[in-house]
Short mmCIF file of C-alpha atoms in Angstrom, two decimals:
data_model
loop_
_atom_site.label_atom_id
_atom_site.label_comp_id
_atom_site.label_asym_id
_atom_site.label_seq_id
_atom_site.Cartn_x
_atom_site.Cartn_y
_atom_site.Cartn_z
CA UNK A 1 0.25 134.69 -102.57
CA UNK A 2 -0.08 131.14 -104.65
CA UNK A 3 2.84 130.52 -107.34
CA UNK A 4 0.46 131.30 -110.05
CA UNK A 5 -0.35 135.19 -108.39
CA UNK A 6 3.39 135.15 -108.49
CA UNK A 7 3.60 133.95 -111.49
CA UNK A 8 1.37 136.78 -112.77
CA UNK A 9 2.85 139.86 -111.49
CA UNK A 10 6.72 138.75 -112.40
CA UNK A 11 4.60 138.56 -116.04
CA UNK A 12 3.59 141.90 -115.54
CA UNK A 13 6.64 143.22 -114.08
CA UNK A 14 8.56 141.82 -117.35
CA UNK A 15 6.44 143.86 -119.68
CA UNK A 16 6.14 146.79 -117.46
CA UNK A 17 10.26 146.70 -118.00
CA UNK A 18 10.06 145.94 -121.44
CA UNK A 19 8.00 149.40 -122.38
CA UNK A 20 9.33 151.35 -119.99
CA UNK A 21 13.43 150.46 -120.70
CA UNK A 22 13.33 149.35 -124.56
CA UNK A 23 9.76 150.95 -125.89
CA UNK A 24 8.46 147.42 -126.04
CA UNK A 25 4.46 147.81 -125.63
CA UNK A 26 3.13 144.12 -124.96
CA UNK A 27 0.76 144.93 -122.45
CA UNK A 28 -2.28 145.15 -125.01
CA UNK A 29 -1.99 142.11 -126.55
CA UNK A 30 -4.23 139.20 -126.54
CA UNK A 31 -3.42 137.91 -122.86
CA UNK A 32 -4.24 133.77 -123.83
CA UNK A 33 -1.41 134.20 -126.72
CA UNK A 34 0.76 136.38 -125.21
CA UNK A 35 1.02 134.37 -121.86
CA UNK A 36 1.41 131.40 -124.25
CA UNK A 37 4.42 132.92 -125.83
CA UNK A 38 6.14 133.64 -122.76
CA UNK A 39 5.64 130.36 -121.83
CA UNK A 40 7.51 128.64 -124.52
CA UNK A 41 10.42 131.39 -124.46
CA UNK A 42 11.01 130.68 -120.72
CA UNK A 43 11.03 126.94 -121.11
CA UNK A 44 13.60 127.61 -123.75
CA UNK A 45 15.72 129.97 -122.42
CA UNK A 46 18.56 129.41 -119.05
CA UNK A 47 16.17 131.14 -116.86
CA UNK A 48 13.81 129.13 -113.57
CA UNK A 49 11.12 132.06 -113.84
CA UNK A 50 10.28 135.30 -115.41
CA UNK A 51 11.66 136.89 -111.96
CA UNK A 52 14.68 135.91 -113.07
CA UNK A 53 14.61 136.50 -116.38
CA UNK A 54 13.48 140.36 -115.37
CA UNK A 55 16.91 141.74 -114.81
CA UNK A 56 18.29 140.06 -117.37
CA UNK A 57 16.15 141.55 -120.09
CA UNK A 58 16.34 145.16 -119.05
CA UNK A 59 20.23 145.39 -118.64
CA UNK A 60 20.86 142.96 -121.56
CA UNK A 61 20.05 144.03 -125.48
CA UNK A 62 20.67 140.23 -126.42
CA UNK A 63 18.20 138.44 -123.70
CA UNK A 64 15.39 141.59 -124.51
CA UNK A 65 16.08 140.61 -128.25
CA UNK A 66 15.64 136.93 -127.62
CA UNK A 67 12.43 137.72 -125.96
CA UNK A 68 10.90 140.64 -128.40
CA UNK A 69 11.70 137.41 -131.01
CA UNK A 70 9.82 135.21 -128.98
CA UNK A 71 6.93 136.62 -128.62
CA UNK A 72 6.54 138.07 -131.97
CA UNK A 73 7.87 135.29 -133.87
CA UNK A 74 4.83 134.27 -136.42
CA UNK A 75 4.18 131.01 -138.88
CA UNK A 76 3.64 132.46 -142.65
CA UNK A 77 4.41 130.59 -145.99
CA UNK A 78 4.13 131.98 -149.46
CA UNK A 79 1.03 132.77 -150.75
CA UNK A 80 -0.74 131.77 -147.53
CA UNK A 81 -4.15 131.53 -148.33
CA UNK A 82 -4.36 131.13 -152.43
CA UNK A 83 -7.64 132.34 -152.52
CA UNK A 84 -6.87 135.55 -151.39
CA UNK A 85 -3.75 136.40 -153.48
CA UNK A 86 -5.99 135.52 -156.16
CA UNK A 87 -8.58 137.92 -155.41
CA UNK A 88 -6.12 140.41 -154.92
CA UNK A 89 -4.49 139.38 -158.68
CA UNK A 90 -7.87 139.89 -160.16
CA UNK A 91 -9.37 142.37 -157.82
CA UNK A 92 -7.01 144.70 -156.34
CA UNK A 93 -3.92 144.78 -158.89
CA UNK A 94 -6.49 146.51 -161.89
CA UNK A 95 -7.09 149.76 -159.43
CA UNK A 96 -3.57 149.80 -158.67
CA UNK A 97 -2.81 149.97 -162.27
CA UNK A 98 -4.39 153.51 -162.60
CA UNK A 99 -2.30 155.32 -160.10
CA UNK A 100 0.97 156.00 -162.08
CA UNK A 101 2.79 154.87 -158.70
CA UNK A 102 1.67 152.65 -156.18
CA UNK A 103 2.96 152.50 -151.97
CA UNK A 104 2.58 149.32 -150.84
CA UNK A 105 2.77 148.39 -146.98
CA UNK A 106 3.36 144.94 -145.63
CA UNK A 107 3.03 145.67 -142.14
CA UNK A 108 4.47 142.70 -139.64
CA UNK A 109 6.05 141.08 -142.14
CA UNK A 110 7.62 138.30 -140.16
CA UNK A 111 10.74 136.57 -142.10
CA UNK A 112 9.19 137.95 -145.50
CA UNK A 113 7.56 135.18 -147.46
CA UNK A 114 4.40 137.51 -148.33
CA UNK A 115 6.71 139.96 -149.56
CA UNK A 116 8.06 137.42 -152.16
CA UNK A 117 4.25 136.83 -153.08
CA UNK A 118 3.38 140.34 -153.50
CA UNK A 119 6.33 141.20 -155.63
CA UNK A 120 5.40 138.16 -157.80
CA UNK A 121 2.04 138.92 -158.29
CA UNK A 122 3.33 142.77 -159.43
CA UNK A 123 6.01 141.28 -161.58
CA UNK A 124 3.28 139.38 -163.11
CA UNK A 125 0.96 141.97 -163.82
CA UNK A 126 3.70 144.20 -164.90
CA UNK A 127 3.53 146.44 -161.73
CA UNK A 128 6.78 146.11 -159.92
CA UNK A 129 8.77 149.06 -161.19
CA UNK A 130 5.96 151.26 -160.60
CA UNK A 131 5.54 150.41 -157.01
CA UNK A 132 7.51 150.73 -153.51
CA UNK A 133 6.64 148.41 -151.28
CA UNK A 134 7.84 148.94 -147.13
CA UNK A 135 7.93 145.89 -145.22
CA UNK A 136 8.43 146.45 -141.56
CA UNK A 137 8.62 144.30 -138.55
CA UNK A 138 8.69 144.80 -134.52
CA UNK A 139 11.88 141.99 -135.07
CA UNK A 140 15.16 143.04 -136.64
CA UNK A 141 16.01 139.46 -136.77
CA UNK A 142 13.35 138.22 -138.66
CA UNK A 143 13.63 141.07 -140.87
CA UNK A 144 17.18 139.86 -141.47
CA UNK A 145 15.84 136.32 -142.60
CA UNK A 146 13.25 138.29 -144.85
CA UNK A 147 16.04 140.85 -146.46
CA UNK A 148 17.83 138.08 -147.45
CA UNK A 149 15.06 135.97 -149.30
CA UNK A 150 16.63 132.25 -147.94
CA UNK A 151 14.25 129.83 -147.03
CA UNK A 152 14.42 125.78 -146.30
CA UNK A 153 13.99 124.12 -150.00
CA UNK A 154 12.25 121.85 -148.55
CA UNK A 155 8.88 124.32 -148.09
CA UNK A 156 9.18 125.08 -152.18
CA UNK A 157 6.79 122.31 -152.92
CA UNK A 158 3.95 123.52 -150.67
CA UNK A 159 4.97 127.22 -151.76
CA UNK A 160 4.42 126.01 -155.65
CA UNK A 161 1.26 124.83 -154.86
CA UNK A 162 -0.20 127.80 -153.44
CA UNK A 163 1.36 129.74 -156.09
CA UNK A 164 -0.36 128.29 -158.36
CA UNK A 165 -4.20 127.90 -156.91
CA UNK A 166 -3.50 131.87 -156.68
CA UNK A 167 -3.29 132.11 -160.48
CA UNK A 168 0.48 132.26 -160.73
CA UNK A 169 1.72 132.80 -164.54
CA UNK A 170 5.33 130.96 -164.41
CA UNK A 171 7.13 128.16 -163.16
CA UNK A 172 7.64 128.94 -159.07
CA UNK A 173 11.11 127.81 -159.66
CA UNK A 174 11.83 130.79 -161.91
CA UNK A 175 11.82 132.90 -158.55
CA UNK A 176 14.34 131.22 -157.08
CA UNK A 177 17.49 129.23 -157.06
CA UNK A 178 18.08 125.91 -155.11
CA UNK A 179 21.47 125.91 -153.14
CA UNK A 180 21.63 122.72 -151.03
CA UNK A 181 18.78 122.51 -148.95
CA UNK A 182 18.05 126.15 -149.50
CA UNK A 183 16.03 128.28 -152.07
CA UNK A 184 17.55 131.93 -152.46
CA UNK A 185 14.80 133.99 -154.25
CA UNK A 186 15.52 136.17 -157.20
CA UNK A 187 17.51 139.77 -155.66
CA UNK A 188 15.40 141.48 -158.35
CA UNK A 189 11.70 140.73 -156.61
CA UNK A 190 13.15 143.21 -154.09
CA UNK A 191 14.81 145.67 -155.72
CA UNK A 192 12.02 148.31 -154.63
CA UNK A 193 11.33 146.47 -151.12
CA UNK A 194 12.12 148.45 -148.52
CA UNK A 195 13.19 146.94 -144.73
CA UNK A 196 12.44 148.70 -141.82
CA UNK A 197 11.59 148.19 -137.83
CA UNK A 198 8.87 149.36 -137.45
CA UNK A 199 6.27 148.91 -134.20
CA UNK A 200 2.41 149.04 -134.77
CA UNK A 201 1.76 150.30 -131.08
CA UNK A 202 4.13 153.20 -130.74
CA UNK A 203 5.52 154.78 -134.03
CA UNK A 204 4.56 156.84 -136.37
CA UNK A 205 2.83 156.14 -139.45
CA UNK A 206 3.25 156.32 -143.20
CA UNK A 207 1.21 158.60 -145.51
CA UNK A 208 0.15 158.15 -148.48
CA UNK A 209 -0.41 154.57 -149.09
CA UNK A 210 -2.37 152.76 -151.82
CA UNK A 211 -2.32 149.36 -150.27
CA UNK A 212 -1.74 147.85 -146.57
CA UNK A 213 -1.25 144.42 -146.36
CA UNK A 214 -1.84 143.24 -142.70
CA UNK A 215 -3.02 139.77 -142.09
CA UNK A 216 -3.02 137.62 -138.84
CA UNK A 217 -1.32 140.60 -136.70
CA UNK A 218 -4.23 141.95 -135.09
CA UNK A 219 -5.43 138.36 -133.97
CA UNK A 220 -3.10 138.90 -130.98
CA UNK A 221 -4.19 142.21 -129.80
CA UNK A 222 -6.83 143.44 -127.25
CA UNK A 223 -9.99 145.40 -128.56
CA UNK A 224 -8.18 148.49 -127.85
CA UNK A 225 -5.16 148.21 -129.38
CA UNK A 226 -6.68 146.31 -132.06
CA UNK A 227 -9.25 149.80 -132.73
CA UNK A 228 -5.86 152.38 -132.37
CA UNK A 229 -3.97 150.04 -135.05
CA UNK A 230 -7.20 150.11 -137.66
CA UNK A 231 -6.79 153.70 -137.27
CA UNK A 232 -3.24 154.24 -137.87
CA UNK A 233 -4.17 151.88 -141.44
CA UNK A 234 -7.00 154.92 -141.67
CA UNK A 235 -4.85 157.48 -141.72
CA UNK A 236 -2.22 155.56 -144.01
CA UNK A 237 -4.91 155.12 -146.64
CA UNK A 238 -5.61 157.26 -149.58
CA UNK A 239 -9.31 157.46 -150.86
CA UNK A 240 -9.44 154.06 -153.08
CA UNK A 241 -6.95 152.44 -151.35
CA UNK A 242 -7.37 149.02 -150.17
CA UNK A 243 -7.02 147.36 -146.55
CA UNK A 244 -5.68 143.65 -146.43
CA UNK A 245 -6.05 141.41 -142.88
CA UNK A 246 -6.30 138.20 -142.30
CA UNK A 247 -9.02 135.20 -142.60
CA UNK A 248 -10.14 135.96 -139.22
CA UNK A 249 -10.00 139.91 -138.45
CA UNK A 250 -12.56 142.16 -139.77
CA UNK A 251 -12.60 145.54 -140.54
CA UNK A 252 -16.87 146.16 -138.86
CA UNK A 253 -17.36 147.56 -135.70
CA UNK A 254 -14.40 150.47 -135.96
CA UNK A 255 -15.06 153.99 -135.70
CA UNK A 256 -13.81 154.06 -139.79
CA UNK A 257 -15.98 151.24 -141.11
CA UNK A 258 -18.21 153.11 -142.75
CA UNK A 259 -15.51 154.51 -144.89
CA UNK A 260 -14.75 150.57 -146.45
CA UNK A 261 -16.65 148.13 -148.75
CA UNK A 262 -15.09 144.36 -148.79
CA UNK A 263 -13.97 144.39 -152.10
CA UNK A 264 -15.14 140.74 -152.86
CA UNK A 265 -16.64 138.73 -149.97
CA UNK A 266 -15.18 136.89 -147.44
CA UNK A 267 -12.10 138.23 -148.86
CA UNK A 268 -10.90 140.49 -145.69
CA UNK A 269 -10.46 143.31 -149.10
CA UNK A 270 -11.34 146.91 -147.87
CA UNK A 271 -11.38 149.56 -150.02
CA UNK A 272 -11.62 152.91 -148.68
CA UNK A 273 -14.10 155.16 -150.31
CA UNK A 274 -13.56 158.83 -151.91
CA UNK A 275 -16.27 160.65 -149.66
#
């Protein structure tokens, strides 16, 4: 067998392990960005090839940790994509108004920076105390990073600007305090945010949800996974609840598409219908 066959089943071997010893389920995401991932983690880590690496990350809670953070790790900045944060502002935060509380779900929330936007847009529209939002991750250490609301001061300037091309109300700076080359956001935008592991491919979901906010997660799954995820944000749903992904994931073609209307076009809004 060539080095690259090789290659390929120590792969598949390392996420075999990784479901079968930690509950890890890789083996349904997209294989171009996935191999990609594991590519860069190797080259970074101690180890010559994922052979090596194997026994390693089944005996070791650290090394599967460093790799579970490797390949989940994802790029986000506040208010990523102004346009839609706007049309949620304008579009989405006037239905949540009539429920008398409101469930929020940021699902893969990475290191938390649409958190912070979501809770400013509520603050804003005088929603936050009437809402719970739960913002889970597959990575406890990026969910430390997002609990704690510290990011590099340096990123505040691109962060105001999106803030305010998505209709922000304030002063960006209000939300947070400078502290060397860090900005610590306000403790009070997440005083009803609640932190939690949680994995899209084998736990359970939550009920009762007027919102899920999802975007540029299911970009790295496989059809299949992709279709048993949509359905888990189905279930989640209450009638008139709204579906959030990302620029490039769409919502037609699933078994519950005929339940959802885009809620302004182009927008990657779904709102789930009462029949």
């Amino acid at each position: 067998m060539h080095e690259e066959g090789i290659r390929q089943v120590e792969i598949g071997l390392l996420l075999e392990g990784l479901q079968q010893v930690h509950g890890y389920d890789f083996r349904q995401y997209n294989e171009a960005s996935l191999r990609r991932r594991l590519e860069q983690w190797l080259s970074g880590s101690d180890y010559l090839s994922f052979g090596a690496a194997l026994s390693a990350v089944l005996r070791d809670a650290a090394a599967c940790e460093a790799l579970v953070r490797g390949i989940t790790v994802n790029v986000t900045e506040m208010f990523r994509d102004p346009a839609f944060f706007l049309a949620l502002r304008k579009e989405v935060v006037p239905y949540l108004q009539t429920w008398p509380h409101a469930k929020l779900w940021v699902a893969g929330c990475a290191t938390g920076e649409e958190v912070y936007s979501l809770a400013i847009v509520l603050h804003e529209e005088g929603l936050i105390e009437r809402c719970r939002i739960y913002a889970t991750d597959i990575n406890q250490k990026v969910l430390e990073t997002a609990q704690k609301g510290i990011y590099p001061l340096k990123s505040m300037q691109q962060y105001t600007r999106n803030y305010q091309k998505a209709g922000g109300r304030a002063a960006f700076s209000d939300y947070y305090q400078a502290r060397y080359d860090h900005a610590i956001m306000d403790p009070a935008l997440r005083r009803n945010v609640l932190f939690a592991v949680h994995n899209l491919v084998t736990d359970a979901d939550f009920s009762e949800m007027q919102l899920i906010l999802c975007r540029n997660v299911l970009i790295y799954f496989q059809p299949t996974l992709k279709a048993q995820v949509i359905g888990l944000f189905d279930r989640c749903l209450t009638p008139g609840g709204f579906l959030c992904l990302g620029a490039k994931e769409v919502l037609e073609g699933y078994a519950c598409d005929a339940r959802y209307a885009e809620q302004v076009p182009r927008s990657r809004i779904y709102r789930k219908g009462y029949a």
